[in-house]
mmCIF file of C-alpha atoms in Angstrom:
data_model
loop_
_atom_site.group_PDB
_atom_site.id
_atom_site.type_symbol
_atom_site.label_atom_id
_atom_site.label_comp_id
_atom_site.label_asym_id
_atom_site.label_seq_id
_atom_site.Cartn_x
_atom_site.Cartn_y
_atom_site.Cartn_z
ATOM 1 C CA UNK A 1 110.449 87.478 134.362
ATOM 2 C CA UNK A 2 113.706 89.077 133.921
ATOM 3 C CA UNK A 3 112.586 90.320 130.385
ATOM 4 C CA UNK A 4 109.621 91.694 131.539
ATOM 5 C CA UNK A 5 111.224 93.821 134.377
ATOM 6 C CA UNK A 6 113.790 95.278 131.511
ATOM 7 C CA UNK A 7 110.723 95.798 129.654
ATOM 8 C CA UNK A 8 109.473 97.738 132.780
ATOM 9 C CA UNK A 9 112.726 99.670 133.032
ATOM 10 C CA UNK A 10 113.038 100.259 129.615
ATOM 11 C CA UNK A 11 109.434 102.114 129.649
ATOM 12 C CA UNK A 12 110.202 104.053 132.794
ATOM 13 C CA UNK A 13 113.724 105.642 131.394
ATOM 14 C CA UNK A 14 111.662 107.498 129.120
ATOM 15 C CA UNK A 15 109.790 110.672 130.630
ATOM 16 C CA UNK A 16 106.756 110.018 128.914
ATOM 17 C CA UNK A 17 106.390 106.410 129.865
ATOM 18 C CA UNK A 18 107.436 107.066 133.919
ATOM 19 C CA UNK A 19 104.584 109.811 133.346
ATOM 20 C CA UNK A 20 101.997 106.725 132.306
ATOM 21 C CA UNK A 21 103.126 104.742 135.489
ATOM 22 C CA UNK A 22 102.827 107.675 138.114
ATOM 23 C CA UNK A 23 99.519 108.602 136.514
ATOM 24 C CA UNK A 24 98.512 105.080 136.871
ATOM 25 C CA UNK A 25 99.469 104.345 140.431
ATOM 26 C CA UNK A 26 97.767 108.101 141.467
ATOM 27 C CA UNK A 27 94.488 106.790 139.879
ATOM 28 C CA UNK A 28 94.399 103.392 141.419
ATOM 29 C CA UNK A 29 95.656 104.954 144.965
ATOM 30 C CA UNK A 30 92.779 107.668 144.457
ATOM 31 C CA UNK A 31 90.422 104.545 144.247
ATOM 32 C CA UNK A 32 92.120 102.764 146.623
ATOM 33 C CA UNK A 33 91.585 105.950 149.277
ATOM 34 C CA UNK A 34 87.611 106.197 148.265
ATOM 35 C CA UNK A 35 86.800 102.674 148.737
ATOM 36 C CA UNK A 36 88.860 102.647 152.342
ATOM 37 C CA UNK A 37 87.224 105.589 153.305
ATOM 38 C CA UNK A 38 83.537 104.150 152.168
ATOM 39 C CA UNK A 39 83.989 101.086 154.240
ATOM 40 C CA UNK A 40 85.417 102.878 157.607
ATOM 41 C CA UNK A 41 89.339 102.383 157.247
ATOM 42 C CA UNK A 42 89.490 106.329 157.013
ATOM 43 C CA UNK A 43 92.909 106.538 158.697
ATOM 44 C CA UNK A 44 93.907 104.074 155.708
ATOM 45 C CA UNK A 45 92.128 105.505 153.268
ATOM 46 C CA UNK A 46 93.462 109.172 154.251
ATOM 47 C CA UNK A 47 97.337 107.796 153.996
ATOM 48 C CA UNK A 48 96.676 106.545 150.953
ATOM 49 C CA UNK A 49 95.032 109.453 149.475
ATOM 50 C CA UNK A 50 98.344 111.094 151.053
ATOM 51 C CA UNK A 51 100.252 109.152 148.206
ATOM 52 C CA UNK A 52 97.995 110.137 145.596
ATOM 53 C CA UNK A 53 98.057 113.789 146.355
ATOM 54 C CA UNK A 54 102.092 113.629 146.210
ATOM 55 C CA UNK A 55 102.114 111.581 142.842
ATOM 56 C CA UNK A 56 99.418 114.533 140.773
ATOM 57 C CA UNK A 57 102.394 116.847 142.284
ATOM 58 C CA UNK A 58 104.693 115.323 140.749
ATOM 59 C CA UNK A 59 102.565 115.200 137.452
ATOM 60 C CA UNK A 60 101.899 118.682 137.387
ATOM 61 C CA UNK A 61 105.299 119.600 137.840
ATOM 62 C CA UNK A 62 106.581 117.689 134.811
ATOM 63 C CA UNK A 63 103.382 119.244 133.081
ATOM 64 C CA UNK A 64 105.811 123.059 133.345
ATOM 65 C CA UNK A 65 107.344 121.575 129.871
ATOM 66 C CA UNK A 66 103.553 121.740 128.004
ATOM 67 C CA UNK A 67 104.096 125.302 127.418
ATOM 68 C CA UNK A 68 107.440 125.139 125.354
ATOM 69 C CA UNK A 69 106.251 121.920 123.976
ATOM 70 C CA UNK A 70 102.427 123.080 122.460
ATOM 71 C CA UNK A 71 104.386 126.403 120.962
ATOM 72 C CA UNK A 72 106.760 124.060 118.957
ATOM 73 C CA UNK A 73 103.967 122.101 117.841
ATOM 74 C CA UNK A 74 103.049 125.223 115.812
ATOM 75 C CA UNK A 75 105.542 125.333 113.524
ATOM 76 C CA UNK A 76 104.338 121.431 112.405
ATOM 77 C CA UNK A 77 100.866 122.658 111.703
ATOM 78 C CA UNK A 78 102.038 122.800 108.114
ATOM 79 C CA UNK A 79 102.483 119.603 107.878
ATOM 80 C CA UNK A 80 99.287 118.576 107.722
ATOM 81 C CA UNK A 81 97.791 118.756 104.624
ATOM 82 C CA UNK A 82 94.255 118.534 105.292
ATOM 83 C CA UNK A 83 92.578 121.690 105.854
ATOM 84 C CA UNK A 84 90.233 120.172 108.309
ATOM 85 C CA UNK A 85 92.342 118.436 110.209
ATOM 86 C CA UNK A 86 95.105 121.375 110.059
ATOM 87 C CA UNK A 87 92.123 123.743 111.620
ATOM 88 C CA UNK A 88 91.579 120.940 114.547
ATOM 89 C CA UNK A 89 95.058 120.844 114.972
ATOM 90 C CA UNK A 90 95.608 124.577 115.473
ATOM 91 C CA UNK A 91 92.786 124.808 117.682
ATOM 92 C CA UNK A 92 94.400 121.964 120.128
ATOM 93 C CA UNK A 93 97.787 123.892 119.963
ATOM 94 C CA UNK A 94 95.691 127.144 121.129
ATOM 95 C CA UNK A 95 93.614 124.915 123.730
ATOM 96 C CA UNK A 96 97.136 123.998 124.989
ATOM 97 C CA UNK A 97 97.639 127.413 125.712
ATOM 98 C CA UNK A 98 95.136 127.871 127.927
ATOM 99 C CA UNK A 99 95.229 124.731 129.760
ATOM 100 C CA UNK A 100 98.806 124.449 130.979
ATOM 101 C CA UNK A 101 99.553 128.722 131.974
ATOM 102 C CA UNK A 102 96.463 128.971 133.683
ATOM 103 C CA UNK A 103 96.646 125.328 135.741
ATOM 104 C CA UNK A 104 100.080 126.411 136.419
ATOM 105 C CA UNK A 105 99.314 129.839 138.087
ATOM 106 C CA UNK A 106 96.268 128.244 139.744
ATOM 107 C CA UNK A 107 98.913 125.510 141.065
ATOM 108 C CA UNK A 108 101.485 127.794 142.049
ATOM 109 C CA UNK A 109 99.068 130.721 144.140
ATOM 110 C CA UNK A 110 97.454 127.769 145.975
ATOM 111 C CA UNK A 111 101.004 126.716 147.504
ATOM 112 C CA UNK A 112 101.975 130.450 148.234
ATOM 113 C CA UNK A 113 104.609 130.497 145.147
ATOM 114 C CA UNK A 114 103.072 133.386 143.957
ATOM 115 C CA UNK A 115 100.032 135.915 145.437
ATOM 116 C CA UNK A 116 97.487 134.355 146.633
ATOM 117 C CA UNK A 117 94.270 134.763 144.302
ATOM 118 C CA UNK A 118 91.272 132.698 144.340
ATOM 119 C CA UNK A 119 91.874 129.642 142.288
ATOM 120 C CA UNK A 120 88.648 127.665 141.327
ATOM 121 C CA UNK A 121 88.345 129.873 138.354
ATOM 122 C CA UNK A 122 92.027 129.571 136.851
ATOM 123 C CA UNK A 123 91.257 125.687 137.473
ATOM 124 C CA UNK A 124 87.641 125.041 136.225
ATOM 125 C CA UNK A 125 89.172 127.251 132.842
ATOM 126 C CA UNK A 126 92.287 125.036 132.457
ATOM 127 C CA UNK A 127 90.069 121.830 132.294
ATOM 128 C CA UNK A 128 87.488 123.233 130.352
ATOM 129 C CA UNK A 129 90.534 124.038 127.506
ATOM 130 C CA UNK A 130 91.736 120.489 127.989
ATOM 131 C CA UNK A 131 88.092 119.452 127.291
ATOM 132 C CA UNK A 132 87.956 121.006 124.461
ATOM 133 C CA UNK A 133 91.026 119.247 123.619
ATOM 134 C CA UNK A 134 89.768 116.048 124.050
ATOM 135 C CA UNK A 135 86.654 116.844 121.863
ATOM 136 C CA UNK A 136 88.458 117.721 119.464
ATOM 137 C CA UNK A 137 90.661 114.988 119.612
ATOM 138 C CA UNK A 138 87.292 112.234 119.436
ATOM 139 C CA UNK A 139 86.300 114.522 116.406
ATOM 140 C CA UNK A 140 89.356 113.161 114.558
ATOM 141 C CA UNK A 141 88.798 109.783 116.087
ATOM 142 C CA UNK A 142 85.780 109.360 114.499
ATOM 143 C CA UNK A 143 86.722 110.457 110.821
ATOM 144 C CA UNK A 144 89.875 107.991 111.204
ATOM 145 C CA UNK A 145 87.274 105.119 112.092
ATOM 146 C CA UNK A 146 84.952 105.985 109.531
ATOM 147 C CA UNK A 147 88.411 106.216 107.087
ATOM 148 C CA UNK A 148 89.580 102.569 108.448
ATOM 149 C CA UNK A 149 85.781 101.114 107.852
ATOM 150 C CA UNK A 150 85.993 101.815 104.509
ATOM 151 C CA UNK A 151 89.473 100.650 103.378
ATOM 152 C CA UNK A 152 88.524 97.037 105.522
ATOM 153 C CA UNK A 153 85.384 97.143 103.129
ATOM 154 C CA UNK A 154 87.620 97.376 100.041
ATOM 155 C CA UNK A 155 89.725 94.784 101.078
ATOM 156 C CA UNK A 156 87.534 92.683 102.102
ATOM 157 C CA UNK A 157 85.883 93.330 99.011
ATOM 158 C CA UNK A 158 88.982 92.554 97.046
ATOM 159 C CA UNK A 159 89.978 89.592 98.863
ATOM 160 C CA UNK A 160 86.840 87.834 97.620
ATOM 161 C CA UNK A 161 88.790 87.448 94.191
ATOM 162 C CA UNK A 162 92.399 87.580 95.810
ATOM 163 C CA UNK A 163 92.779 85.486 99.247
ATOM 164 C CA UNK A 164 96.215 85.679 98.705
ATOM 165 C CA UNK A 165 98.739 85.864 102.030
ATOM 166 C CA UNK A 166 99.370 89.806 101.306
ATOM 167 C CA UNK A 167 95.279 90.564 101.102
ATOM 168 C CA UNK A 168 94.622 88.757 104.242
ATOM 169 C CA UNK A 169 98.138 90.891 105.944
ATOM 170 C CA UNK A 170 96.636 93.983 104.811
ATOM 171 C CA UNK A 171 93.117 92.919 106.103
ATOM 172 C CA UNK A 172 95.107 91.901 109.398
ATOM 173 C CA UNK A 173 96.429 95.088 109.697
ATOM 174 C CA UNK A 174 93.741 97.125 108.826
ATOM 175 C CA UNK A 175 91.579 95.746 111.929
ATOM 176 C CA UNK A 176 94.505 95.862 114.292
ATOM 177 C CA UNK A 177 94.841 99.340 113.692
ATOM 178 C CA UNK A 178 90.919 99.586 114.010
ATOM 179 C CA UNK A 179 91.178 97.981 117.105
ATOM 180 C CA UNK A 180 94.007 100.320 118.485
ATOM 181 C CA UNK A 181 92.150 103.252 117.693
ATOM 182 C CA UNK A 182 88.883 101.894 119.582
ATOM 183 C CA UNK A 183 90.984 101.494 122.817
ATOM 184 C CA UNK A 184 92.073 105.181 122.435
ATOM 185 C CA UNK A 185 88.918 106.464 121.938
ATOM 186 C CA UNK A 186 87.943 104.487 125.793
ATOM 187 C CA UNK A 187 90.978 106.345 126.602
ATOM 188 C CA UNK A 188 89.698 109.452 125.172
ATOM 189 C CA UNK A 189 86.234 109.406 126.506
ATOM 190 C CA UNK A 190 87.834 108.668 130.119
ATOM 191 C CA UNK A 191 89.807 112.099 129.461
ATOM 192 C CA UNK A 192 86.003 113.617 128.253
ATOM 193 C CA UNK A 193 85.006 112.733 131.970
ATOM 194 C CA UNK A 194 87.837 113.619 133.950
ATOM 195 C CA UNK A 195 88.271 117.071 132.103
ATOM 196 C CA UNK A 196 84.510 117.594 132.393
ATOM 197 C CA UNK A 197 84.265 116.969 136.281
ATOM 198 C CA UNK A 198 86.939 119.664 136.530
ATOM 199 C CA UNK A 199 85.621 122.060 134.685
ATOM 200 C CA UNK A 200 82.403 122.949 136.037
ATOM 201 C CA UNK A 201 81.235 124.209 139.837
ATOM 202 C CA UNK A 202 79.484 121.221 140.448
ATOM 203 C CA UNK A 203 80.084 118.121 138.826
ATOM 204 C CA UNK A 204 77.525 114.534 138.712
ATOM 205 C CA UNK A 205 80.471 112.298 139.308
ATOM 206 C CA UNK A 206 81.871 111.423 142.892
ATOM 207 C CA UNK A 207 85.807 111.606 143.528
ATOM 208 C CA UNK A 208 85.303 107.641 143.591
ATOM 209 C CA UNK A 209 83.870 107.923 139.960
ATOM 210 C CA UNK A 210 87.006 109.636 138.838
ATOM 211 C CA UNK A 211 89.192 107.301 140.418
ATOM 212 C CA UNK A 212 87.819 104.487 138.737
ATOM 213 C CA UNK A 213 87.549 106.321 135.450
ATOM 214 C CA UNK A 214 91.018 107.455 135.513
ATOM 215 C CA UNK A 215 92.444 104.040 136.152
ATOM 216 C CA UNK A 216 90.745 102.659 133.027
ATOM 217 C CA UNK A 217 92.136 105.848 130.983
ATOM 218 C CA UNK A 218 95.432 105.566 132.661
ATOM 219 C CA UNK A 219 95.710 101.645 132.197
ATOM 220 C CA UNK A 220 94.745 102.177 128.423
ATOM 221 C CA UNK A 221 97.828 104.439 128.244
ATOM 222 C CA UNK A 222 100.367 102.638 130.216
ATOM 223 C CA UNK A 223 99.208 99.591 127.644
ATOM 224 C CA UNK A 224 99.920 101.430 124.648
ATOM 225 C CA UNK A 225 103.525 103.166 125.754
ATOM 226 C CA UNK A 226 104.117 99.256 127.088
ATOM 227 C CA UNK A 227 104.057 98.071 123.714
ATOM 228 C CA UNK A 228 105.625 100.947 122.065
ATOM 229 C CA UNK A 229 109.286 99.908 123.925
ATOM 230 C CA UNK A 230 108.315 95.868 123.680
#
């Protein structure tokens, strides 16, 4: 127990993994208000959906870095070799670009920071450039699958001859990384959704939908930054 709640600490002292919890707990409060609401505890569900409201303020705030942080990521674009993936990459950086100045302004004219304009546009635009972030992103998803199908073929392939500890570690490996990169693509396709409902006038799912779908992407990422400080 006590190694667990250092574990917990030990995520939390790190921007990025305080950003998966709040994102987390907004999601599951968001669901947690819809489901109140739906069974007539509104005054519940309402306080709760107070919570939520406060914790995606808090999110967008720390989101003021993106800017700084996507215009650095430009001067790595050279790092990646592959012409393909190097194009993909830019186009992300660029996306970037839209989504963060534009959510900002949007953010700041709706609480009176700056002139008030009319915001659903500046919104609907930022998602729609995170969407095509996240398309983008399931693009190179699906070439690294393909990529990790064929070297488990080979080894498997080679391990008919060689079932040696090392070919069976590699094979190991090879599928654990397989399986890592399926859980980020349920990640990514929870993203697809949530960016989607934002980013057009009138969107198919309900705000219960996005709850639910944002505490499955959100619990996917809090997993992943868990083990990354085990």
């Amino acid at each position: 127990m006590t190694d667990q709640l250092a574990h917990f600490n030990r995520l939390n002292a790190q921007l990025w993994g305080y950003d998966k919890t709040v994102r987390l707990t907004h999601y599951i409060c968001r669901t947690l208000k819809n489901i109140l609401i739906n069974s007539g505890r509104t005054s519940q569900g309402e306080a709760i959906g107070k919570i939520a409201s406060q914790l995606s303020n808090y999110r967008m705030i720390t989101r003021f870095t993106g800017v700084p942080a996507t215009v650095e990521s430009f001067f790595s674009l050279h790092e990646e070799k592959d012409p393909f993936f190097r194009a993909i990459a830019t186009v992300q950086a660029v996306s970037m670009l839209g989504y963060y100045p534009l959510e900002h302004i949007a953010w700041l004219s709706d609480y009176g920071v700056i002139p008030t304009i009319n915001t659903d546009p500046l919104w609907r635009y930022s998602s729609l450039s995170w969407w095509v972030y996240v398309v983008l992103d399931l693009v190179v998803a699906y070439y690294r699958h393909k990529s990790l199908n064929a070297q488990i073929a080979r080894s498997l392939h080679r391990a008919a001859s060689d079932n040696s500890a090392e070919a069976r570690k590699e094979i190991a490996n090879l599928l654990q990384q397989r399986t890592r990169l399926r859980l980020q693509v349920l990640s990514m396709l929870c993203d697809f959704v949530l960016a989607w409902h934002w980013s057009v006038k009138k969107s198919p799912f309900s705000d219960l939908h996005i709850g639910l779908v944002g505490s499955i992407g959100s619990l996917v990422g809090f997993y992943f930054r868990w083990k990354a400080t085990a």
